Short mmCIF file of C-alpha atoms in Angstrom, two decimals:
data_model
loop_
_atom_site.label_atom_id
_atom_site.label_comp_id
_atom_site.label_asym_id
_atom_site.label_seq_id
_atom_site.Cartn_x
_atom_site.Cartn_y
_atom_site.Cartn_z
CA UNK V 339 13.99 19.56 -3.62
CA UNK V 340 16.15 21.05 -6.37
CA UNK V 341 19.78 20.04 -6.40
CA UNK V 342 20.81 23.62 -5.73
CA UNK V 343 18.83 23.58 -2.47
CA UNK V 344 20.60 20.50 -1.16
CA UNK V 345 22.09 20.87 2.30
CA UNK V 346 24.14 17.68 2.17
CA UNK V 347 27.56 17.05 0.72
CA UNK V 348 27.67 13.91 -1.47
CA UNK V 349 29.82 12.11 1.10
CA UNK V 350 27.34 12.90 3.89
CA UNK V 351 24.40 11.84 1.74
CA UNK V 352 25.99 8.46 0.98
CA UNK V 353 26.96 7.99 4.62
CA UNK V 354 23.32 8.51 5.58
CA UNK V 355 22.17 5.97 3.03
CA UNK V 356 24.76 3.43 4.18
CA UNK V 357 24.39 3.80 7.95
CA UNK V 358 22.38 1.16 9.77
CA UNK V 359 21.47 3.78 12.38
CA UNK V 360 19.70 6.03 9.87
CA UNK V 361 15.93 5.73 10.28
CA UNK V 362 13.56 5.07 7.40
CA UNK V 363 12.33 8.64 7.09
CA UNK V 364 15.88 10.01 6.92
CA UNK V 365 16.84 7.44 4.27
CA UNK V 366 13.75 8.34 2.29
CA UNK V 367 14.70 12.02 2.32
CA UNK V 368 18.26 11.13 1.30
CA UNK V 369 17.00 9.00 -1.60
CA UNK V 370 14.76 11.79 -2.84
CA UNK V 371 17.60 14.29 -2.60
CA UNK V 372 19.94 11.94 -4.46
CA UNK V 373 17.33 11.31 -7.15
CA UNK V 374 16.75 15.03 -7.66
CA UNK V 375 20.49 15.66 -7.94
CA UNK V 376 21.23 13.00 -10.55
CA UNK V 377 18.16 13.22 -12.81
CA UNK V 378 19.37 14.59 -16.14
CA UNK V 379 22.81 15.36 -14.70
CA UNK V 380 25.48 13.07 -16.15
CA UNK V 381 28.28 14.72 -14.16
CA UNK V 382 26.47 14.20 -10.86
CA UNK V 383 25.70 10.58 -11.75
CA UNK V 384 29.33 9.79 -12.48
CA UNK V 385 30.42 11.57 -9.31
CA UNK V 386 28.06 9.57 -7.10
CA UNK V 387 28.97 6.34 -8.88
CA UNK V 388 32.65 6.94 -8.11
CA UNK V 389 31.78 7.67 -4.48
CA UNK V 390 30.00 4.30 -4.19
CA UNK V 391 26.40 5.43 -3.93
CA UNK V 392 24.91 2.66 -6.06
CA UNK V 393 25.62 -0.30 -3.71
CA UNK V 394 24.05 1.65 -0.84
CA UNK V 395 20.89 2.26 -2.84
CA UNK V 396 20.70 -1.38 -3.99
CA UNK V 397 21.10 -2.43 -0.34
CA UNK V 398 18.08 -0.29 0.61
CA UNK V 399 16.10 -1.79 -2.29
CA UNK V 400 17.06 -5.31 -1.19
CA UNK V 401 16.02 -4.66 2.41
CA UNK V 402 12.70 -3.11 1.37
CA UNK V 403 12.04 -5.98 -1.05
CA UNK V 404 12.70 -8.49 1.74
CA UNK V 405 10.20 -6.69 3.96
CA UNK V 406 7.63 -6.81 1.17
CA UNK V 407 8.31 -10.51 0.58
CA UNK V 408 7.81 -11.32 4.27
CA UNK V 409 4.44 -9.59 4.28
CA UNK V 410 5.51 -6.54 6.26
CA UNK V 411 3.26 -3.64 5.29
CA UNK V 412 4.42 -0.24 6.44
CA UNK V 413 4.59 3.11 4.71
CA UNK V 414 8.34 3.55 5.10
CA UNK V 415 9.23 0.21 3.48
CA UNK V 416 6.91 0.78 0.55
CA UNK V 417 8.20 4.32 0.01
CA UNK V 418 11.82 3.17 0.29
CA UNK V 419 11.06 0.48 -2.27
CA UNK V 420 9.67 2.96 -4.78
CA UNK V 421 12.32 5.64 -4.24
CA UNK V 422 15.31 3.27 -4.28
CA UNK V 423 14.02 1.67 -7.51
CA UNK V 424 13.60 5.14 -9.01
CA UNK V 425 17.16 6.12 -8.06
CA UNK V 426 18.55 2.90 -9.54
CA UNK V 427 16.63 3.58 -12.74
CA UNK V 428 18.04 7.10 -12.85
CA UNK V 429 21.61 5.87 -12.41
CA UNK V 430 21.16 3.37 -15.26
CA UNK V 431 19.54 5.84 -17.63
CA UNK V 432 21.84 7.08 -20.40
CA UNK V 433 25.14 6.31 -18.67
CA UNK V 434 26.99 3.05 -19.42
CA UNK V 435 28.94 3.37 -16.18
CA UNK V 436 25.62 3.57 -14.36
CA UNK V 437 24.33 0.39 -15.98
CA UNK V 438 27.53 -1.42 -15.01
CA UNK V 439 27.42 -0.08 -11.45
CA UNK V 440 23.81 -1.16 -10.99
CA UNK V 441 24.46 -4.67 -12.33
CA UNK V 442 27.71 -5.01 -10.35
CA UNK V 443 25.89 -4.01 -7.16
CA UNK V 444 23.71 -7.12 -7.44
CA UNK V 445 20.37 -5.60 -8.35
CA UNK V 446 19.00 -8.84 -9.88
CA UNK V 447 17.93 -10.75 -6.70
CA UNK V 448 15.82 -7.94 -5.20
CA UNK V 449 14.32 -7.15 -8.60
CA UNK V 450 13.38 -10.79 -9.10
CA UNK V 451 11.79 -10.78 -5.65
CA UNK V 452 9.78 -7.69 -6.54
CA UNK V 453 8.64 -8.95 -9.92
CA UNK V 454 7.54 -12.23 -8.31
CA UNK V 455 5.01 -10.20 -6.28
CA UNK V 456 4.00 -7.57 -8.79
CA UNK V 457 1.82 -4.53 -8.24
CA UNK V 458 1.12 -1.63 -10.58
CA UNK V 459 4.27 0.26 -9.61
CA UNK V 460 6.49 -2.80 -10.07
CA UNK V 461 4.91 -3.54 -13.46
CA UNK V 462 5.50 0.06 -14.52
CA UNK V 463 9.17 -0.25 -13.53
CA UNK V 464 9.44 -3.50 -15.48
CA UNK V 465 7.79 -1.91 -18.51
CA UNK V 466 10.24 0.99 -18.31
CA UNK V 467 13.14 -1.46 -18.17
CA UNK V 468 11.84 -3.25 -21.27
CA UNK V 469 12.01 0.05 -23.17
CA UNK V 470 15.27 1.30 -21.65
CA UNK V 471 17.94 2.90 -23.87
CA UNK V 472 20.49 0.32 -22.72
CA UNK V 473 20.35 -3.06 -24.49
CA UNK V 474 21.79 -4.66 -21.33
CA UNK V 475 18.89 -3.35 -19.26
CA UNK V 476 16.31 -4.45 -21.85
CA UNK V 477 17.80 -7.95 -21.95
CA UNK V 478 18.03 -8.10 -18.15
CA UNK V 479 14.35 -7.15 -17.84
CA UNK V 480 13.42 -9.95 -20.24
CA UNK V 481 15.53 -12.45 -18.30
CA UNK V 482 13.84 -11.41 -15.04
CA UNK V 483 10.44 -11.77 -16.68
CA UNK V 484 11.35 -15.19 -18.04
CA UNK V 485 12.45 -16.34 -14.58
CA UNK V 486 9.33 -15.26 -12.70
CA UNK V 487 6.96 -16.42 -15.46
CA UNK V 488 8.10 -20.00 -14.84
CA UNK V 489 5.75 -19.87 -11.85
CA UNK V 490 2.32 -21.30 -12.67
CA UNK V 491 0.92 -19.15 -9.85
CA UNK V 492 2.21 -15.95 -11.44
CA UNK V 493 1.01 -16.97 -14.90
CA UNK V 494 -2.46 -17.97 -13.77
CA UNK V 495 -2.81 -14.67 -11.90
CA UNK V 496 -2.36 -12.89 -15.23
CA UNK V 497 0.28 -10.47 -13.93
CA UNK V 498 2.27 -10.36 -17.15
CA UNK V 499 -0.51 -10.64 -19.70
CA UNK V 500 -1.61 -7.03 -19.98
CA UNK V 501 -0.70 -4.41 -22.54
CA UNK V 502 1.87 -2.68 -20.35
CA UNK V 503 4.05 -5.82 -20.63
CA UNK V 504 2.85 -7.46 -23.86
CA UNK V 505 3.36 -4.44 -26.14
CA UNK V 506 7.00 -3.72 -25.12
CA UNK V 507 7.81 -7.43 -25.44
CA UNK V 508 6.42 -7.58 -28.98
CA UNK V 509 8.40 -4.45 -29.86
CA UNK V 510 11.58 -6.11 -28.58
CA UNK V 511 11.19 -8.78 -31.25
CA UNK V 512 12.27 -6.01 -33.65
CA UNK V 513 15.25 -5.02 -31.48
CA UNK V 514 18.57 -4.34 -33.20
CA UNK V 515 20.36 -6.41 -30.54
CA UNK V 516 20.28 -10.18 -31.10
CA UNK V 517 20.83 -10.73 -27.37
CA UNK V 518 17.71 -8.69 -26.59
CA UNK V 519 15.68 -10.58 -29.22
CA UNK V 520 16.72 -13.93 -27.74
CA UNK V 521 15.91 -12.74 -24.20
CA UNK V 522 12.51 -11.41 -25.32
CA UNK V 523 11.73 -14.69 -27.09
CA UNK V 524 12.57 -16.59 -23.92
CA UNK V 525 10.17 -14.46 -21.88
CA UNK V 526 7.43 -14.71 -24.50
CA UNK V 527 7.84 -18.50 -24.73
CA UNK V 528 6.96 -18.78 -21.04
CA UNK V 529 4.18 -16.20 -20.98
CA UNK V 530 2.24 -17.42 -24.02
CA UNK V 531 1.69 -20.85 -22.49
CA UNK V 532 -1.14 -19.28 -20.48
CA UNK V 533 -2.07 -16.47 -22.84
CA UNK V 534 -5.75 -17.34 -23.24
CA UNK V 535 -7.31 -14.00 -22.29
CA UNK V 536 -4.81 -11.73 -24.01
CA UNK V 537 -3.74 -13.65 -27.11
CA UNK V 538 -5.65 -11.13 -29.23
CA UNK V 539 -3.42 -8.33 -27.91
CA UNK V 540 -0.30 -10.30 -28.80
CA UNK V 541 -1.63 -11.04 -32.30
CA UNK V 542 -3.00 -7.52 -32.84
CA UNK V 543 0.42 -5.97 -32.24
CA UNK V 544 2.09 -8.31 -34.72
CA UNK V 545 3.48 -10.88 -32.30
CA UNK V 546 2.74 -13.97 -34.40
CA UNK V 547 3.87 -12.33 -37.63
CA UNK V 548 7.20 -11.34 -36.08
CA UNK V 549 7.73 -14.79 -34.55
CA UNK V 550 7.30 -16.26 -38.03
CA UNK V 551 9.80 -13.76 -39.42
CA UNK V 552 12.31 -14.61 -36.69
CA UNK V 553 11.90 -18.32 -37.45
CA UNK V 554 13.72 -17.46 -40.71
CA UNK V 555 16.55 -15.56 -38.99
CA UNK V 556 20.16 -16.14 -40.00
CA UNK V 557 20.93 -16.70 -36.31
CA UNK V 558 20.13 -20.29 -35.28
CA UNK V 559 19.53 -19.32 -31.63
CA UNK V 560 16.93 -16.77 -32.71
CA UNK V 561 15.31 -19.33 -35.03
CA UNK V 562 15.09 -21.97 -32.32
CA UNK V 563 13.62 -19.58 -29.76
CA UNK V 564 11.11 -18.18 -32.26
CA UNK V 565 9.82 -21.66 -33.14
CA UNK V 566 9.75 -22.53 -29.43
CA UNK V 567 7.53 -19.49 -28.81
CA UNK V 568 5.23 -20.47 -31.69
CA UNK V 569 5.02 -23.98 -30.30
CA UNK V 570 4.04 -22.70 -26.85
CA UNK V 571 1.57 -20.24 -28.35
CA UNK V 572 -0.42 -23.15 -29.79
CA UNK V 573 -0.52 -24.94 -26.42
CA UNK V 574 -4.14 -25.49 -25.30
CA UNK V 575 -5.42 -23.00 -27.87
CA UNK V 576 -8.72 -23.38 -29.68
CA UNK V 577 -8.76 -24.58 -33.28
CA UNK V 578 -9.53 -21.11 -34.67
CA UNK V 579 -6.47 -19.62 -32.97
CA UNK V 580 -4.24 -22.45 -34.16
CA UNK V 581 -5.58 -22.05 -37.69
CA UNK V 582 -4.68 -18.35 -37.63
CA UNK V 583 -1.15 -19.14 -36.45
CA UNK V 584 -0.59 -21.73 -39.17
CA UNK V 585 -2.00 -19.44 -41.86
CA UNK V 586 0.65 -16.92 -40.85
CA UNK V 587 3.32 -19.60 -40.65
CA UNK V 588 2.44 -21.27 -44.01
CA UNK V 589 3.24 -24.83 -45.01
CA UNK V 590 6.41 -23.82 -46.87
CA UNK V 591 7.88 -22.08 -43.82
CA UNK V 592 7.02 -25.02 -41.59
CA UNK V 593 8.66 -27.40 -44.06
CA UNK V 594 11.73 -25.18 -44.13
CA UNK V 595 12.19 -25.10 -40.35
CA UNK V 596 11.57 -28.85 -40.05
CA UNK V 597 14.48 -29.29 -42.49
CA UNK V 598 16.63 -26.71 -40.67
CA UNK V 599 20.34 -27.64 -40.46
CA UNK V 600 20.30 -27.00 -36.70
CA UNK V 601 18.94 -29.91 -34.61
CA UNK V 602 17.57 -27.52 -31.96
CA UNK V 603 15.38 -25.81 -34.57
CA UNK V 604 14.26 -29.16 -36.03
CA UNK V 605 13.27 -30.37 -32.56
CA UNK V 606 11.06 -27.36 -31.86
CA UNK V 607 9.57 -27.46 -35.38
CA UNK V 608 8.61 -31.12 -35.09
CA UNK V 609 7.01 -30.47 -31.70
CA UNK V 610 5.07 -27.60 -33.27
#
Protein backbone atom coordinates (compact mmCIF):
# COMPACT_ATOMS: atom_id res chain seq x y z
CA UNK A 1 0.00 0.00 0.00
CA UNK A 2 1.32 3.49 -0.73
CA UNK A 3 2.50 5.49 2.23
CA UNK A 4 -0.23 8.04 1.62
CA UNK A 5 -2.87 5.33 2.08
CA UNK A 6 -1.54 4.28 5.46
CA UNK A 7 -4.13 4.19 8.22
CA UNK A 8 -1.64 3.86 11.07
CA UNK A 9 0.31 6.49 12.93
CA UNK A 10 4.02 5.61 13.26
CA UNK A 11 3.62 5.09 17.01
CA UNK A 12 0.71 2.68 16.47
CA UNK A 13 2.60 0.82 13.76
CA UNK A 14 5.62 0.30 16.02
CA UNK A 15 3.39 -0.73 18.92
CA UNK A 16 1.84 -3.40 16.70
CA UNK A 17 5.26 -4.69 15.69
CA UNK A 18 6.45 -4.77 19.30
CA UNK A 19 3.39 -6.31 20.95
CA UNK A 20 3.53 -9.99 21.82
CA UNK A 21 -0.25 -10.15 21.40
CA UNK A 22 -0.14 -9.11 17.74
CA UNK A 23 -0.75 -12.14 15.51
CA UNK A 24 1.49 -13.06 12.60
CA UNK A 25 -0.83 -11.75 9.90
CA UNK A 26 -1.13 -8.36 11.61
CA UNK A 27 2.65 -8.11 12.02
CA UNK A 28 3.09 -9.02 8.37
CA UNK A 29 0.75 -6.22 7.32
CA UNK A 30 2.57 -3.79 9.62
CA UNK A 31 5.95 -4.79 8.15
CA UNK A 32 4.69 -4.27 4.61
CA UNK A 33 3.24 -0.90 5.53
CA UNK A 34 6.48 0.15 7.22
CA UNK A 35 8.53 -1.02 4.23
CA UNK A 36 6.35 0.93 1.80
CA UNK A 37 6.64 4.07 3.93
CA UNK A 38 10.43 4.08 4.24
CA UNK A 39 11.53 2.92 0.78
CA UNK A 40 13.22 5.89 -0.87
CA UNK A 41 12.12 8.22 1.93
CA UNK A 42 15.07 9.36 4.05
CA UNK A 43 12.89 11.53 6.30
CA UNK A 44 10.57 8.63 7.12
CA UNK A 45 13.52 6.34 7.79
CA UNK A 46 15.07 8.75 10.26
CA UNK A 47 11.71 9.31 11.93
CA UNK A 48 11.10 5.60 12.46
CA UNK A 49 14.68 5.07 13.63
CA UNK A 50 14.21 7.74 16.30
CA UNK A 51 10.94 6.11 17.36
CA UNK A 52 12.73 2.78 17.88
CA UNK A 53 11.29 0.76 15.01
CA UNK A 54 14.51 -1.07 14.12
CA UNK A 55 14.84 -3.21 17.30
CA UNK A 56 11.22 -4.32 16.88
CA UNK A 57 11.86 -5.44 13.31
CA UNK A 58 15.10 -7.23 14.26
CA UNK A 59 13.17 -9.00 17.04
CA UNK A 60 10.65 -10.28 14.48
CA UNK A 61 13.51 -11.42 12.23
CA UNK A 62 15.16 -13.21 15.14
CA UNK A 63 11.95 -14.99 16.11
CA UNK A 64 11.23 -16.05 12.53
CA UNK A 65 14.84 -17.22 12.08
CA UNK A 66 14.55 -19.31 15.26
CA UNK A 67 11.38 -20.93 13.91
CA UNK A 68 13.16 -21.73 10.66
CA UNK A 69 16.14 -23.16 12.54
CA UNK A 70 13.90 -25.44 14.61
CA UNK A 71 12.29 -26.84 11.49
CA UNK A 72 8.95 -25.09 11.88
CA UNK A 73 7.43 -24.63 8.43
CA UNK A 74 4.49 -22.28 8.27
CA UNK A 75 3.55 -19.53 5.86
CA UNK A 76 3.48 -16.76 8.45
CA UNK A 77 7.01 -17.42 9.74
CA UNK A 78 8.47 -17.59 6.25
CA UNK A 79 6.69 -14.41 5.17
CA UNK A 80 7.73 -12.60 8.37
CA UNK A 81 11.31 -13.70 7.69
CA UNK A 82 11.31 -12.26 4.19
CA UNK A 83 9.48 -9.03 5.05
CA UNK A 84 11.49 -8.25 8.20
CA UNK A 85 14.75 -8.83 6.29
CA UNK A 86 13.49 -6.52 3.53
CA UNK A 87 12.62 -3.79 6.05
CA UNK A 88 16.05 -4.09 7.70
CA UNK A 89 17.68 -3.80 4.30
CA UNK A 90 15.61 -0.70 3.55
CA UNK A 91 16.59 0.95 6.83
CA UNK A 92 20.28 0.30 6.12
CA UNK A 93 20.16 1.52 2.53
CA UNK A 94 21.68 4.96 2.01
CA UNK A 95 21.37 6.19 5.60
CA UNK A 96 24.33 5.91 7.99
CA UNK A 97 22.01 6.20 10.98
CA UNK A 98 20.09 3.24 9.60
CA UNK A 99 23.22 1.11 9.30
CA UNK A 100 24.14 1.96 12.90
CA UNK A 101 20.62 1.25 14.16
CA UNK A 102 20.52 -2.13 12.43
CA UNK A 103 23.92 -3.17 13.79
CA UNK A 104 23.14 -1.83 17.28
CA UNK A 105 19.88 -3.80 17.31
CA UNK A 106 21.86 -7.05 17.12
CA UNK A 107 21.07 -8.19 13.61
CA UNK A 108 24.16 -10.44 13.34
CA UNK A 109 22.95 -13.57 15.26
CA UNK A 110 19.70 -14.04 13.31
CA UNK A 111 21.46 -13.30 10.03
CA UNK A 112 24.13 -15.89 10.82
CA UNK A 113 21.37 -18.38 11.63
CA UNK A 114 19.70 -17.67 8.30
CA UNK A 115 22.87 -17.88 6.24
CA UNK A 116 23.71 -21.20 7.91
CA UNK A 117 20.53 -22.62 6.33
CA UNK A 118 20.49 -20.82 3.02
CA UNK A 119 17.77 -20.83 0.39
CA UNK A 120 17.47 -18.73 -2.75
CA UNK A 121 15.92 -15.76 -0.93
CA UNK A 122 18.59 -15.78 1.78
CA UNK A 123 21.36 -16.00 -0.83
CA UNK A 124 19.83 -13.06 -2.70
CA UNK A 125 19.80 -11.03 0.52
CA UNK A 126 23.44 -11.95 1.16
CA UNK A 127 24.38 -11.01 -2.40
CA UNK A 128 22.63 -7.65 -1.97
CA UNK A 129 24.55 -7.07 1.26
CA UNK A 130 27.85 -7.81 -0.50
CA UNK A 131 27.07 -5.02 -2.99
CA UNK A 132 25.56 -2.57 -0.49
CA UNK A 133 26.48 1.13 -0.63
CA UNK A 134 27.70 1.00 2.98
CA UNK A 135 31.23 -0.36 3.49
CA UNK A 136 30.17 -1.52 6.98
CA UNK A 137 27.38 -3.64 5.51
CA UNK A 138 29.67 -5.09 2.82
CA UNK A 139 32.27 -6.02 5.43
CA UNK A 140 29.61 -7.44 7.76
CA UNK A 141 28.25 -9.63 4.95
CA UNK A 142 31.76 -10.98 4.30
CA UNK A 143 32.28 -11.69 8.00
CA UNK A 144 28.96 -13.58 8.15
CA UNK A 145 29.94 -15.56 5.07
CA UNK A 146 33.34 -16.36 6.55
CA UNK A 147 31.72 -17.61 9.76
CA UNK A 148 29.19 -19.95 8.14
CA UNK A 149 31.67 -21.22 5.53
CA UNK A 150 33.75 -22.73 8.34
CA UNK A 151 31.16 -25.51 8.31
CA UNK A 152 32.24 -28.46 6.18
CA UNK A 153 28.56 -29.32 5.76
CA UNK A 154 27.77 -25.91 4.26
CA UNK A 155 30.82 -26.00 2.00
CA UNK A 156 30.19 -29.50 0.71
CA UNK A 157 26.58 -28.57 -0.05
CA UNK A 158 27.90 -25.90 -2.42
CA UNK A 159 25.69 -23.13 -1.02
CA UNK A 160 28.25 -20.38 -1.48
CA UNK A 161 29.93 -21.52 -4.67
CA UNK A 162 27.59 -20.10 -7.28
CA UNK A 163 27.86 -16.91 -9.30
CA UNK A 164 25.44 -14.94 -7.13
CA UNK A 165 28.03 -15.10 -4.30
CA UNK A 166 31.33 -15.63 -6.15
CA UNK A 167 31.07 -12.62 -8.47
CA UNK A 168 30.33 -10.01 -5.75
CA UNK A 169 33.14 -11.46 -3.62
CA UNK A 170 35.65 -11.14 -6.46
CA UNK A 171 34.48 -7.57 -7.05
CA UNK A 172 35.08 -6.77 -3.37
CA UNK A 173 38.76 -7.54 -3.87
CA UNK A 174 38.83 -4.22 -5.74
CA UNK A 175 36.97 -2.37 -2.96
CA UNK A 176 38.24 1.06 -1.94
CA UNK A 177 37.90 0.08 1.73
CA UNK A 178 40.81 -1.94 3.13
CA UNK A 179 38.51 -3.34 5.83
CA UNK A 180 36.16 -4.69 3.16
CA UNK A 181 39.07 -6.18 1.20
CA UNK A 182 40.35 -7.98 4.30
CA UNK A 183 36.86 -9.26 5.14
CA UNK A 184 36.34 -10.47 1.56
CA UNK A 185 39.71 -12.23 1.58
CA UNK A 186 38.76 -13.98 4.81
CA UNK A 187 35.52 -15.27 3.28
CA UNK A 188 37.25 -16.33 0.06
CA UNK A 189 39.98 -18.14 2.00
CA UNK A 190 37.34 -20.39 3.56
CA UNK A 191 35.21 -20.90 0.47
CA UNK A 192 37.99 -21.79 -1.98
CA UNK A 193 39.07 -24.77 0.11
CA UNK A 194 36.17 -26.67 -1.47
CA UNK A 195 35.91 -24.77 -4.74
CA UNK A 196 36.29 -27.74 -7.08
CA UNK A 197 33.16 -27.29 -9.20
CA UNK A 198 33.25 -23.51 -9.49
CA UNK A 199 36.95 -22.64 -9.57
CA UNK A 200 36.57 -21.70 -13.24
CA UNK A 201 34.04 -19.01 -12.29
CA UNK A 202 36.43 -17.57 -9.71
CA UNK A 203 39.31 -17.58 -12.21
CA UNK A 204 37.18 -16.29 -15.10
CA UNK A 205 36.17 -13.19 -13.15
CA UNK A 206 39.77 -12.38 -12.27
CA UNK A 207 39.89 -13.84 -8.77
CA UNK A 208 43.39 -15.33 -8.98
CA UNK A 209 44.82 -12.30 -10.75
CA UNK A 210 43.47 -9.96 -8.07
CA UNK A 211 44.72 -12.20 -5.24
CA UNK A 212 48.19 -11.98 -6.77
CA UNK A 213 47.89 -8.19 -6.99
CA UNK A 214 46.79 -7.98 -3.36
CA UNK A 215 49.76 -10.12 -2.31
CA UNK A 216 51.82 -7.04 -3.26
CA UNK A 217 49.68 -4.61 -1.26
CA UNK A 218 51.30 -1.97 0.95
CA UNK A 219 49.06 -3.20 3.78
CA UNK A 220 50.58 -6.26 5.48
CA UNK A 221 47.17 -7.57 6.62
CA UNK A 222 45.92 -7.51 3.04
CA UNK A 223 49.11 -9.24 1.85
CA UNK A 224 48.85 -12.00 4.43
CA UNK A 225 45.18 -12.66 3.71
CA UNK A 226 45.74 -12.65 -0.06
CA UNK A 227 48.53 -15.24 0.21
CA UNK A 228 46.38 -17.27 2.62
CA UNK A 229 43.60 -17.32 0.00
CA UNK A 230 46.05 -18.39 -2.72
CA UNK A 231 47.34 -21.13 -0.44
CA UNK A 232 43.82 -22.45 0.19
CA UNK A 233 42.95 -22.19 -3.50
CA UNK A 234 45.68 -24.73 -4.30
CA UNK A 235 44.38 -27.17 -1.66
CA UNK A 236 43.43 -30.51 -3.28
CA UNK A 237 43.49 -28.96 -6.75
CA UNK A 238 44.63 -30.82 -9.84
CA UNK A 239 48.07 -30.12 -11.30
CA UNK A 240 46.68 -28.10 -14.22
CA UNK A 241 44.85 -25.74 -11.88
CA UNK A 242 47.91 -25.32 -9.67
CA UNK A 243 50.05 -24.64 -12.73
CA UNK A 244 47.67 -21.88 -13.81
CA UNK A 245 47.80 -20.29 -10.36
CA UNK A 246 51.61 -20.33 -10.26
CA UNK A 247 51.87 -18.94 -13.79
CA UNK A 248 49.80 -15.99 -12.60
CA UNK A 249 51.80 -15.72 -9.38
CA UNK A 250 55.26 -15.99 -11.07
CA UNK A 251 58.47 -17.09 -9.39
CA UNK A 252 59.59 -13.52 -8.71
CA UNK A 253 56.40 -12.66 -6.83
CA UNK A 254 56.60 -15.86 -4.81
CA UNK A 255 60.21 -15.09 -3.93
CA UNK A 256 59.20 -11.59 -2.89
CA UNK A 257 56.44 -12.71 -0.53
CA UNK A 258 58.63 -15.44 0.97
CA UNK A 259 61.10 -12.66 1.84
CA UNK A 260 58.34 -10.35 3.11
CA UNK A 261 59.31 -8.34 6.22
CA UNK A 262 56.11 -9.47 7.97
CA UNK A 263 56.33 -12.96 9.55
CA UNK A 264 52.61 -13.59 8.94
CA UNK A 265 53.10 -13.13 5.19
CA UNK A 266 56.24 -15.29 5.19
CA UNK A 267 54.37 -18.07 7.00
CA UNK A 268 51.55 -18.18 4.44
CA UNK A 269 54.00 -17.91 1.52
CA UNK A 270 56.09 -20.83 2.74
CA UNK A 271 52.95 -22.93 3.21
CA UNK A 272 51.94 -22.02 -0.35
